C-alpha positions as CSV (number, residue, x, y, z in Angstrom):
1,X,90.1,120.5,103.4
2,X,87.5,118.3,105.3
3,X,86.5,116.9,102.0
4,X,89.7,115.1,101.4
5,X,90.2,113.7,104.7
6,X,86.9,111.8,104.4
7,X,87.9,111.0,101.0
8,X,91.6,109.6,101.8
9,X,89.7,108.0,105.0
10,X,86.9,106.3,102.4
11,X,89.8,105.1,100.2
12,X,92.0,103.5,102.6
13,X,88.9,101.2,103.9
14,X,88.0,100.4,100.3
15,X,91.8,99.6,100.3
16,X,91.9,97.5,103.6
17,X,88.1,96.1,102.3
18,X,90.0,94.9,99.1
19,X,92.9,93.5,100.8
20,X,90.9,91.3,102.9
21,X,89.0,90.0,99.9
22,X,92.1,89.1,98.3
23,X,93.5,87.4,101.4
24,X,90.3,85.5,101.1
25,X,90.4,84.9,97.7
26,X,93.6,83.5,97.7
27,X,93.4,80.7,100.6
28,X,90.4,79.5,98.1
29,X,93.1,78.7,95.1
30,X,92.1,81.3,93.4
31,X,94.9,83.7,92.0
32,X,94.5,87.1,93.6
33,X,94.6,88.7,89.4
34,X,91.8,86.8,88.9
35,X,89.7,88.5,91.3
36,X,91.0,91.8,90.7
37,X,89.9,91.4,86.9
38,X,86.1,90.2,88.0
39,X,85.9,93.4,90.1
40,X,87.4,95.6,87.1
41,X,84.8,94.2,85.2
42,X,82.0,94.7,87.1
43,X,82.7,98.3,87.8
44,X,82.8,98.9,84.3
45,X,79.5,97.1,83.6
């Protein structure tokens, strides 16, 4: 049971981490899809 807390814990501050990236990426100009498709990429590669 411990397991998952840390887990849901881990995702919601990759979630929040994320977020703030696209907050940031977005006052740049750049559209928020954009980004998300870079960071798809790279996880695949």
């Amino acid at each position: 049971m411990g397991d998952d807390t840390k887990l849901e814990d881990d995702i919601h501050e990759a979630e929040e981490k994320l977020f703030a990236l696209l907050k940031k990426e977005g006052k740049s100009g750049r559209h928020p899809a954009l980004f998300l498709r870079d960071v798809r990429d790279a996880q695949e590669s």
